[in-house]
């Protein structure tokens, strides 16, 4: 344990697993990013049913 | 609480908190010590060898079973021509995206899923993780299908092939050491270059390759539905969501620091180069099928391609091709299962490192091992809807690529966490253009796969 303890000091402080466990604060989102994220939500709402449809369509093809 | 003898009041016993390094810290510190020694000794090549890993693994990991079959189909349909330089372009795009993950990982010391959760809230955090995990488990199934198909060429039964494949994935995880896992995967991943000697057995004309690289032609048969589908499939075979999550988490797990960014970039560049060479070699190896007008639509798996190639590139060439397909599936199974485990453990706030011991990293290891076991069992199951899964994988990966790419760009521009490592205008311009292009092409591929009638014949 001791022979490695000195090595640990070589690392940048935030390299340590314990320190990187603390969450970062939420980002303050600008109007532009908020709009972008809402567009992304709409995209996701459209994309997810397509994926589900694709799976069931492929299931039918396989039968 | 102790009772004070004089006053009789309860007093708090203050125990000085001593930071005890975890196994994860100690293992990473060992790796960093060797890196620091190499840096102080001014041994750049040795330093690169030590720091290389995440970039090469992510690029060669993405040259997975389905991707290699995609390149093989390209070679069988178009031979040496437009797709040779096009593949170089797709890996250049992959490099630009992946380089951002190196900087984000170094600047924040956090994985991609964790960062999305922290900075954009639980909705996007859980969405990214669930989307990735579902896509990854389905992709893992296709990797085990590739292992089974490649092994079938040598007459190895599916049960044996899948058990050995699974065992390799599990043994690598059981080392509980990032560096060992990474070296093990790196050695295996170099097997992707088996496609190079396979291509040489096809006796390609070097002048034709150079002509294709210089002129982006010929396009046999012109631009038609197959051409557009293969172009989109090749883009889909180069940049996928798991790569972003994997490389950022691996950079953090490896403990790369700001001083290591040049090597991190070089690692990613080398990975892109190796992967492009292997991909082009696959196209070239399958060119004889195009020259001899073999119907590529009949060929669907690794065994089909290797058997069809045997009359043209010989037994050795076909065997190398089949071995390459096994390797492609195996390395991807290792990297993709680890990518899922990183994302899951980061969002669930569990330990997420390949340096953890089994007790403190049980959710991480169970997730990585569990997803691989589940995928292998499903491939063995006679009733599993493997065709549906294989077809859905592409749709999931391509349709949901847009959110993953957008978050990379948003995070790389987040100056609060990136400070001076944030994107500058040039990287934003290149990254933005690539992201818009990949997202549009990916979405188009997903839609065309779903609705083939959208594409005129």
Short mmCIF file of C-alpha atoms in Angstrom, two decimals, chain B:
data_model
loop_
_atom_site.label_atom_id
_atom_site.label_comp_id
_atom_site.label_asym_id
_atom_site.label_seq_id
_atom_site.Cartn_x
_atom_site.Cartn_y
_atom_site.Cartn_z
CA UNK B 1 -20.44 10.35 21.32
CA UNK B 2 -18.38 10.38 24.53
CA UNK B 3 -19.41 11.77 27.95
CA UNK B 4 -17.22 14.60 29.17
CA UNK B 5 -15.96 13.60 32.68
CA UNK B 6 -15.99 17.18 34.16
CA UNK B 7 -19.27 18.52 32.77
CA UNK B 8 -21.12 15.30 32.15
CA UNK B 9 -22.17 16.62 28.69
CA UNK B 10 -21.96 14.54 25.62
CA UNK B 11 -19.15 15.61 23.35
CA UNK B 12 -18.42 14.68 19.76
CA UNK B 13 -15.26 12.69 19.18
CA UNK B 14 -13.50 14.27 16.24
CA UNK B 15 -11.67 11.70 14.19
CA UNK B 16 -9.31 13.23 11.66
CA UNK B 17 -10.43 12.16 8.20
CA UNK B 18 -7.59 10.47 6.41
CA UNK B 19 -7.98 9.98 2.70
CA UNK B 20 -7.49 6.33 1.94
CA UNK B 21 -6.80 5.70 -1.70
CA UNK B 22 -9.13 3.17 -3.26
CA UNK B 23 -7.95 0.28 -5.42
CA UNK B 24 -9.04 2.35 -8.41
CA UNK B 25 -6.75 5.20 -7.33
CA UNK B 26 -3.83 2.90 -6.67
CA UNK B 27 -4.04 1.04 -9.95
CA UNK B 28 -4.38 4.27 -11.91
CA UNK B 29 -1.50 5.79 -9.95
CA UNK B 30 0.70 2.86 -10.94
CA UNK B 31 -0.12 3.51 -14.59
CA UNK B 32 0.51 7.22 -14.20
CA UNK B 33 3.88 6.61 -12.56
CA UNK B 34 5.08 4.69 -15.63
CA UNK B 35 3.72 7.46 -17.88
CA UNK B 36 5.51 10.14 -15.85
CA UNK B 37 8.77 8.19 -15.99
CA UNK B 38 8.49 7.89 -19.79
CA UNK B 39 7.73 11.61 -20.07
CA UNK B 40 10.64 12.63 -17.85
CA UNK B 41 12.97 10.29 -19.75
CA UNK B 42 11.83 11.97 -22.99
CA UNK B 43 10.88 8.72 -24.66
CA UNK B 44 8.05 9.86 -26.97
CA UNK B 45 7.42 6.52 -28.65
CA UNK B 46 7.24 4.67 -25.34
CA UNK B 47 4.97 7.42 -24.00
CA UNK B 48 2.66 7.00 -26.99
CA UNK B 49 2.59 3.23 -26.50
CA UNK B 50 1.56 3.74 -22.89
CA UNK B 51 -1.06 6.40 -23.57
CA UNK B 52 -2.55 4.88 -26.72
CA UNK B 53 -5.61 2.74 -26.20
CA UNK B 54 -9.03 4.39 -26.07
CA UNK B 55 -8.73 5.88 -29.58
CA UNK B 56 -7.43 2.74 -31.30
CA UNK B 57 -9.93 0.57 -29.45
CA UNK B 58 -12.91 2.74 -30.27
CA UNK B 59 -12.06 2.95 -33.97
CA UNK B 60 -11.16 -0.72 -34.42
CA UNK B 61 -14.09 -1.67 -32.16
CA UNK B 62 -16.41 0.17 -34.53
CA UNK B 63 -15.02 -1.96 -37.36
CA UNK B 64 -17.32 -4.60 -35.90
CA UNK B 65 -19.00 -7.62 -37.46
CA UNK B 66 -21.89 -5.75 -39.15
CA UNK B 67 -19.57 -2.91 -40.28
CA UNK B 68 -17.12 -5.31 -41.93
CA UNK B 69 -20.03 -6.99 -43.71
CA UNK B 70 -21.17 -3.56 -44.83
CA UNK B 71 -17.72 -2.90 -46.34
CA UNK B 72 -17.71 -6.40 -47.87
CA UNK B 73 -21.09 -5.68 -49.51
CA UNK B 74 -19.67 -2.37 -50.77
CA UNK B 75 -16.70 -4.17 -52.36
CA UNK B 76 -18.92 -6.85 -53.88
CA UNK B 77 -21.26 -4.23 -55.40
CA UNK B 78 -18.85 -1.48 -56.46
CA UNK B 79 -15.27 -2.82 -56.35
CA UNK B 80 -12.41 -0.34 -56.13
CA UNK B 81 -13.81 3.11 -56.84
CA UNK B 82 -15.75 5.88 -55.12
CA UNK B 83 -16.02 4.08 -51.78
CA UNK B 84 -12.24 3.86 -51.20
CA UNK B 85 -11.81 7.64 -50.66
CA UNK B 86 -15.31 7.88 -49.17
CA UNK B 87 -14.27 5.50 -46.36
CA UNK B 88 -11.25 7.75 -45.66
CA UNK B 89 -13.63 10.71 -45.38
CA UNK B 90 -15.95 8.90 -42.95
CA UNK B 91 -13.02 8.05 -40.65
CA UNK B 92 -11.84 11.66 -40.82
CA UNK B 93 -15.31 12.66 -39.62
CA UNK B 94 -15.11 10.04 -36.86
CA UNK B 95 -11.74 11.46 -35.80
CA UNK B 96 -13.14 15.00 -35.45
CA UNK B 97 -16.01 13.77 -33.25
CA UNK B 98 -13.89 11.43 -31.14
CA UNK B 99 -11.15 14.01 -30.57
CA UNK B 100 -13.75 16.14 -28.78
CA UNK B 101 -14.47 13.29 -26.37
CA UNK B 102 -10.75 13.14 -25.44
CA UNK B 103 -10.77 16.83 -24.50
CA UNK B 104 -14.10 16.57 -22.66
CA UNK B 105 -12.87 13.54 -20.69
CA UNK B 106 -9.59 15.21 -19.75
CA UNK B 107 -11.19 18.54 -18.82
CA UNK B 108 -14.05 17.15 -16.73
CA UNK B 109 -12.78 13.76 -15.47
CA UNK B 110 -16.27 12.47 -16.13
CA UNK B 111 -17.85 10.05 -18.53
CA UNK B 112 -20.27 11.23 -21.22
CA UNK B 113 -23.44 9.84 -19.60
CA UNK B 114 -22.53 11.31 -16.22
CA UNK B 115 -21.83 14.70 -17.76
CA UNK B 116 -25.13 14.83 -19.66
CA UNK B 117 -26.93 13.88 -16.42
CA UNK B 118 -25.16 16.57 -14.39
CA UNK B 119 -25.26 19.41 -16.88
CA UNK B 120 -28.58 18.84 -18.66
CA UNK B 121 -30.62 17.10 -15.97
CA UNK B 122 -32.04 13.64 -15.30
CA UNK B 123 -34.32 13.52 -18.37
CA UNK B 124 -31.47 13.68 -20.86
CA UNK B 125 -29.21 11.68 -18.54
CA UNK B 126 -31.59 8.74 -18.32
CA UNK B 127 -32.59 9.06 -21.96
CA UNK B 128 -28.99 8.90 -23.15
CA UNK B 129 -28.21 5.95 -20.90
CA UNK B 130 -31.33 3.93 -21.75
CA UNK B 131 -30.98 4.67 -25.47
CA UNK B 132 -27.34 3.62 -25.38
CA UNK B 133 -27.91 0.48 -23.33
CA UNK B 134 -30.78 -0.79 -25.52
CA UNK B 135 -28.82 -0.06 -28.70
CA UNK B 136 -25.70 -1.66 -27.25
CA UNK B 137 -27.39 -4.87 -26.11
CA UNK B 138 -28.94 -5.30 -29.56
CA UNK B 139 -25.57 -4.52 -31.21
CA UNK B 140 -23.88 -7.06 -28.92
CA UNK B 141 -26.25 -9.69 -30.30
CA UNK B 142 -25.08 -8.88 -33.82
CA UNK B 143 -21.45 -9.19 -32.66
CA UNK B 144 -22.07 -12.70 -31.34
CA UNK B 145 -23.87 -13.51 -34.60
CA UNK B 146 -20.65 -12.42 -36.39
CA UNK B 147 -18.53 -14.64 -34.11
CA UNK B 148 -20.84 -17.58 -34.80
CA UNK B 149 -20.81 -16.92 -38.55
CA UNK B 150 -17.02 -16.57 -38.76
CA UNK B 151 -16.49 -19.73 -36.71
CA UNK B 152 -19.00 -21.65 -38.85
CA UNK B 153 -16.61 -21.20 -41.80
CA UNK B 154 -14.10 -23.38 -39.92
CA UNK B 155 -16.81 -25.87 -38.94
CA UNK B 156 -16.78 -24.80 -35.29
CA UNK B 157 -20.17 -25.40 -33.65
CA UNK B 158 -22.10 -22.30 -32.54
CA UNK B 159 -22.11 -23.35 -28.87
CA UNK B 160 -18.32 -23.67 -28.80
CA UNK B 161 -17.72 -20.43 -30.72
CA UNK B 162 -20.07 -18.40 -28.54
CA UNK B 163 -18.79 -19.93 -25.28
CA UNK B 164 -15.17 -19.18 -26.18
CA UNK B 165 -16.11 -15.64 -27.30
CA UNK B 166 -18.01 -15.02 -24.08
CA UNK B 167 -15.21 -16.50 -22.00
CA UNK B 168 -12.69 -14.10 -23.56
CA UNK B 169 -14.94 -11.12 -22.75
CA UNK B 170 -15.38 -12.31 -19.15
CA UNK B 171 -11.69 -13.16 -18.59
CA UNK B 172 -10.69 -9.67 -19.76
CA UNK B 173 -13.17 -8.11 -17.32
CA UNK B 174 -12.00 -10.34 -14.47
CA UNK B 175 -8.50 -8.81 -14.52
CA UNK B 176 -9.94 -5.84 -12.56
CA UNK B 177 -7.27 -3.68 -14.11
CA UNK B 178 -7.94 -1.09 -16.80
CA UNK B 179 -4.44 -1.31 -18.25
CA UNK B 180 -4.53 -5.12 -18.59
CA UNK B 181 -8.04 -5.06 -20.07
CA UNK B 182 -6.99 -2.37 -22.53
CA UNK B 183 -3.78 -4.17 -23.64
CA UNK B 184 -5.70 -7.43 -24.03
CA UNK B 185 -8.31 -5.70 -26.20
CA UNK B 186 -5.63 -3.81 -28.14
CA UNK B 187 -3.77 -6.99 -29.08
CA UNK B 188 -7.03 -8.58 -30.21
CA UNK B 189 -8.08 -5.46 -32.10
CA UNK B 190 -4.95 -5.54 -34.25
CA UNK B 191 -6.50 -8.71 -35.71
CA UNK B 192 -8.72 -6.29 -37.62
CA UNK B 193 -5.75 -5.84 -39.92
CA UNK B 194 -6.16 -9.49 -41.02
CA UNK B 195 -8.27 -8.01 -43.79
CA UNK B 196 -5.09 -6.46 -45.26
CA UNK B 197 -3.41 -9.79 -46.23
CA UNK B 198 -6.86 -11.03 -47.31
CA UNK B 199 -6.99 -8.05 -49.68
CA UNK B 200 -3.50 -8.85 -50.99
CA UNK B 201 -4.71 -12.32 -51.94
CA UNK B 202 -7.18 -10.55 -54.25
CA UNK B 203 -4.16 -9.14 -56.16
CA UNK B 204 -5.50 -5.58 -56.38
CA UNK B 205 -4.13 -3.20 -58.97
CA UNK B 206 -2.31 -0.43 -57.02
CA UNK B 207 -2.93 2.00 -59.90
CA UNK B 208 -6.70 1.40 -59.58
CA UNK B 209 -6.56 2.14 -55.84
CA UNK B 210 -4.57 5.34 -56.41
CA UNK B 211 -6.91 6.38 -59.24
CA UNK B 212 -9.93 5.84 -56.99
CA UNK B 213 -8.32 7.86 -54.19
CA UNK B 214 -7.51 10.71 -56.56
CA UNK B 215 -10.72 10.85 -58.57
CA UNK B 216 -13.44 9.38 -56.29
CA UNK B 217 -14.47 7.14 -59.18
CA UNK B 218 -15.61 4.97 -60.84
CA UNK B 219 -19.14 4.51 -59.53
CA UNK B 220 -20.16 1.29 -61.25
CA UNK B 221 -23.76 1.54 -62.40
CA UNK B 222 -24.01 5.21 -61.41
CA UNK B 223 -25.85 6.72 -58.48
CA UNK B 224 -28.84 4.54 -57.66
CA UNK B 225 -30.74 3.23 -54.64
CA UNK B 226 -28.06 0.65 -53.73
CA UNK B 227 -25.35 3.31 -53.96
CA UNK B 228 -27.20 5.68 -51.63
CA UNK B 229 -27.97 2.88 -49.16
CA UNK B 230 -24.34 1.75 -49.08
CA UNK B 231 -23.11 5.30 -48.68
CA UNK B 232 -25.41 5.81 -45.70
CA UNK B 233 -24.52 2.38 -44.30
CA UNK B 234 -20.81 3.22 -44.50
CA UNK B 235 -21.37 6.43 -42.54
CA UNK B 236 -23.38 4.41 -40.02
CA UNK B 237 -20.52 1.92 -39.84
CA UNK B 238 -18.05 4.64 -38.85
CA UNK B 239 -19.70 6.85 -36.22
CA UNK B 240 -22.10 5.42 -33.64
CA UNK B 241 -23.26 6.56 -30.18
CA UNK B 242 -21.40 3.93 -28.17
CA UNK B 243 -18.05 5.24 -29.47
CA UNK B 244 -18.63 8.65 -27.88
CA UNK B 245 -19.58 7.15 -24.52
CA UNK B 246 -16.81 4.57 -24.58
CA UNK B 247 -13.88 6.80 -25.47
CA UNK B 248 -14.75 9.53 -22.99
CA UNK B 249 -15.17 7.03 -20.14
CA UNK B 250 -12.00 5.16 -21.13
CA UNK B 251 -10.01 8.41 -21.20
CA UNK B 252 -11.21 9.09 -17.64
CA UNK B 253 -10.59 5.52 -16.49
CA UNK B 254 -7.09 5.58 -17.97
CA UNK B 255 -6.46 8.83 -16.08
CA UNK B 256 -5.34 10.93 -19.05
CA UNK B 257 -4.40 14.48 -18.09
CA UNK B 258 -3.96 17.74 -20.00
CA UNK B 259 -0.34 16.84 -20.77
CA UNK B 260 -1.56 13.68 -22.49
CA UNK B 261 -3.91 15.37 -24.96
CA UNK B 262 -1.40 15.29 -27.87
CA UNK B 263 -0.97 11.54 -27.38
CA UNK B 264 -4.73 11.16 -26.99
CA UNK B 265 -5.21 12.87 -30.35
CA UNK B 266 -2.50 10.75 -31.95
CA UNK B 267 -4.09 7.62 -30.49
CA UNK B 268 -7.43 8.60 -32.05
CA UNK B 269 -5.75 9.46 -35.36
CA UNK B 270 -3.87 6.15 -35.43
CA UNK B 271 -7.09 4.31 -34.61
CA UNK B 272 -8.91 6.08 -37.46
CA UNK B 273 -6.04 5.26 -39.84
CA UNK B 274 -5.86 1.57 -38.89
CA UNK B 275 -9.64 1.26 -39.09
CA UNK B 276 -9.77 2.99 -42.49
CA UNK B 277 -7.00 0.69 -43.80
CA UNK B 278 -8.89 -2.41 -42.56
CA UNK B 279 -12.17 -1.14 -44.02
CA UNK B 280 -10.62 -0.37 -47.42
CA UNK B 281 -8.85 -3.74 -47.34
CA UNK B 282 -12.23 -5.41 -46.85
CA UNK B 283 -13.64 -3.57 -49.86
CA UNK B 284 -10.60 -4.63 -51.91
CA UNK B 285 -10.75 -8.25 -50.69
CA UNK B 286 -14.35 -8.45 -51.92
CA UNK B 287 -13.67 -6.77 -55.27
CA UNK B 288 -13.30 -10.17 -57.04
CA UNK B 289 -16.98 -10.78 -56.28
CA UNK B 290 -17.76 -7.55 -58.17
CA UNK B 291 -15.41 -8.44 -61.05
CA UNK B 292 -17.00 -11.89 -61.42
CA UNK B 293 -20.57 -10.54 -61.10
CA UNK B 294 -21.40 -12.56 -57.99
CA UNK B 295 -24.80 -11.49 -56.69
CA UNK B 296 -23.99 -9.77 -53.37
CA UNK B 297 -27.64 -9.84 -52.33
CA UNK B 298 -27.26 -13.59 -51.76
CA UNK B 299 -24.47 -13.05 -49.25
CA UNK B 300 -25.56 -12.06 -45.77
CA UNK B 301 -23.10 -13.37 -43.21
CA UNK B 302 -19.38 -13.83 -42.66
CA UNK B 303 -19.51 -17.49 -43.73
CA UNK B 304 -21.30 -16.58 -46.98
CA UNK B 305 -18.69 -13.99 -47.90
CA UNK B 306 -15.70 -16.17 -46.97
CA UNK B 307 -17.10 -19.13 -48.94
CA UNK B 308 -17.93 -16.96 -51.95
CA UNK B 309 -14.41 -15.45 -51.88
CA UNK B 310 -12.57 -18.81 -51.65
CA UNK B 311 -12.46 -19.47 -55.43
CA UNK B 312 -10.95 -16.00 -56.00
CA UNK B 313 -8.64 -15.36 -53.03
CA UNK B 314 -7.86 -18.94 -52.11
CA UNK B 315 -8.25 -20.91 -48.92
CA UNK B 316 -5.78 -18.77 -46.98
CA UNK B 317 -7.45 -15.52 -48.02
CA UNK B 318 -10.94 -16.80 -47.20
CA UNK B 319 -9.74 -18.15 -43.85
CA UNK B 320 -8.19 -14.77 -43.01
CA UNK B 321 -11.48 -13.10 -43.94
CA UNK B 322 -13.46 -15.41 -41.67
CA UNK B 323 -10.94 -14.93 -38.83
CA UNK B 324 -11.22 -11.17 -39.30
CA UNK B 325 -14.99 -11.38 -38.92
CA UNK B 326 -14.60 -13.37 -35.65
CA UNK B 327 -12.08 -10.81 -34.36
CA UNK B 328 -14.32 -7.89 -35.36
CA UNK B 329 -17.22 -9.36 -33.38
CA UNK B 330 -15.06 -10.22 -30.40
CA UNK B 331 -13.38 -6.83 -29.95
CA UNK B 332 -16.68 -5.04 -30.42
CA UNK B 333 -18.29 -7.35 -27.81
CA UNK B 334 -15.57 -6.32 -25.33
CA UNK B 335 -15.77 -2.58 -25.99
CA UNK B 336 -19.55 -2.31 -26.39
CA UNK B 337 -20.34 -4.26 -23.19
CA UNK B 338 -17.88 -2.03 -21.31
CA UNK B 339 -19.41 1.10 -22.84
CA UNK B 340 -22.86 0.06 -21.55
CA UNK B 341 -21.45 -0.64 -18.08
CA UNK B 342 -19.73 2.77 -17.94
CA UNK B 343 -22.91 4.63 -18.95
CA UNK B 344 -25.17 2.66 -16.58
CA UNK B 345 -22.85 3.03 -13.58
CA UNK B 346 -22.17 6.71 -14.25
CA UNK B 347 -25.85 7.61 -14.34
CA UNK B 348 -26.70 5.37 -11.36
CA UNK B 349 -23.77 6.89 -9.43
CA UNK B 350 -22.06 3.54 -8.83
CA UNK B 351 -18.33 2.94 -9.16
CA UNK B 352 -17.40 2.88 -12.83
CA UNK B 353 -13.88 1.75 -13.52
CA UNK B 354 -12.13 -1.33 -14.80
CA UNK B 355 -9.72 -0.80 -11.88
CA UNK B 356 -12.39 -1.49 -9.26
CA UNK B 357 -12.48 -4.70 -7.26
CA UNK B 358 -15.56 -6.87 -7.60
CA UNK B 359 -17.17 -5.79 -4.32
CA UNK B 360 -17.07 -2.03 -4.94
CA UNK B 361 -17.65 -2.34 -8.67
CA UNK B 362 -20.28 -5.08 -8.63
CA UNK B 363 -22.99 -3.14 -10.57
CA UNK B 364 -20.39 -2.14 -13.18
CA UNK B 365 -19.00 -5.64 -13.69
CA UNK B 366 -22.42 -7.29 -13.50
CA UNK B 367 -23.75 -4.97 -16.17
CA UNK B 368 -20.81 -5.53 -18.51
CA UNK B 369 -20.79 -9.31 -18.02
CA UNK B 370 -24.60 -9.58 -17.90
CA UNK B 371 -25.12 -7.80 -21.22
CA UNK B 372 -22.55 -10.05 -22.91
CA UNK B 373 -24.04 -13.22 -21.43
CA UNK B 374 -27.57 -12.15 -22.41
CA UNK B 375 -26.49 -11.42 -25.99
CA UNK B 376 -24.66 -14.76 -26.34
CA UNK B 377 -27.64 -16.69 -24.91
CA UNK B 378 -30.05 -14.94 -27.26
CA UNK B 379 -27.89 -15.87 -30.26
CA UNK B 380 -27.95 -19.49 -29.09
CA UNK B 381 -31.69 -19.44 -28.53
CA UNK B 382 -33.52 -21.03 -31.49
CA UNK B 383 -36.57 -18.80 -31.00
CA UNK B 384 -34.82 -15.43 -30.66
CA UNK B 385 -35.92 -12.94 -33.36
CA UNK B 386 -32.35 -12.42 -34.61
CA UNK B 387 -33.33 -11.01 -38.00
CA UNK B 388 -35.61 -8.41 -36.38
CA UNK B 389 -32.84 -7.49 -33.96
CA UNK B 390 -30.21 -7.15 -36.68
CA UNK B 391 -32.45 -4.90 -38.75
CA UNK B 392 -33.53 -2.80 -35.75
CA UNK B 393 -29.95 -2.21 -34.56
CA UNK B 394 -29.14 -0.07 -37.59
CA UNK B 395 -32.32 1.95 -37.22
CA UNK B 396 -31.70 2.61 -33.51
CA UNK B 397 -28.06 3.55 -34.03
CA UNK B 398 -28.72 5.87 -36.93
CA UNK B 399 -31.94 7.53 -35.77
CA UNK B 400 -30.63 8.18 -32.28
CA UNK B 401 -27.19 9.33 -33.38
CA UNK B 402 -28.37 12.95 -33.64
CA UNK B 403 -28.96 13.46 -29.89
CA UNK B 404 -25.61 11.86 -29.01
CA UNK B 405 -23.73 14.10 -31.46
CA UNK B 406 -25.54 17.23 -30.35
CA UNK B 407 -24.57 16.63 -26.73
CA UNK B 408 -20.91 16.19 -27.70
CA UNK B 409 -20.94 19.59 -29.37
CA UNK B 410 -22.82 21.25 -26.50
CA UNK B 411 -20.43 19.79 -23.92
CA UNK B 412 -17.34 20.67 -25.94
CA UNK B 413 -18.59 24.28 -25.94
CA UNK B 414 -19.45 24.37 -22.24
CA UNK B 415 -16.75 26.82 -21.09
CA UNK B 416 -17.67 26.46 -17.41
CA UNK B 417 -16.38 22.90 -17.41
CA UNK B 418 -14.06 22.89 -20.42
CA UNK B 419 -12.24 26.19 -19.74
CA UNK B 420 -9.46 26.59 -22.31
CA UNK B 421 -10.07 23.10 -23.72
CA UNK B 422 -13.44 24.20 -25.11
CA UNK B 423 -14.00 24.09 -28.86
CA UNK B 424 -12.64 27.01 -30.83
CA UNK B 425 -14.38 28.35 -33.94
CA UNK B 426 -12.51 26.01 -36.29
CA UNK B 427 -13.41 22.86 -34.37
CA UNK B 428 -16.97 24.15 -34.02
CA UNK B 429 -17.24 24.73 -37.74
CA UNK B 430 -15.77 21.30 -38.60
CA UNK B 431 -17.60 19.54 -35.76
CA UNK B 432 -20.88 21.34 -36.47
CA UNK B 433 -20.80 20.53 -40.19
CA UNK B 434 -19.91 16.90 -39.54
CA UNK B 435 -22.56 16.53 -36.89
CA UNK B 436 -25.27 18.03 -39.11
CA UNK B 437 -24.13 15.81 -42.00
CA UNK B 438 -23.94 12.61 -39.95
CA UNK B 439 -27.23 13.33 -38.23
CA UNK B 440 -29.00 14.00 -41.55
CA UNK B 441 -27.45 10.97 -43.28
CA UNK B 442 -28.12 8.79 -40.26
CA UNK B 443 -31.73 9.88 -40.05
CA UNK B 444 -32.11 9.37 -43.81
CA UNK B 445 -30.64 5.86 -43.49
CA UNK B 446 -33.00 5.04 -40.63
CA UNK B 447 -36.02 6.31 -42.60
CA UNK B 448 -35.01 4.54 -45.82
CA UNK B 449 -34.47 1.28 -43.93
CA UNK B 450 -37.94 1.66 -42.52
CA UNK B 451 -39.63 2.90 -45.65
CA UNK B 452 -37.65 1.60 -48.67
CA UNK B 453 -40.27 3.02 -51.02
CA UNK B 454 -38.99 6.53 -50.22
CA UNK B 455 -35.98 5.85 -52.43
CA UNK B 456 -36.55 5.85 -56.20
CA UNK B 457 -35.19 2.71 -57.92
#
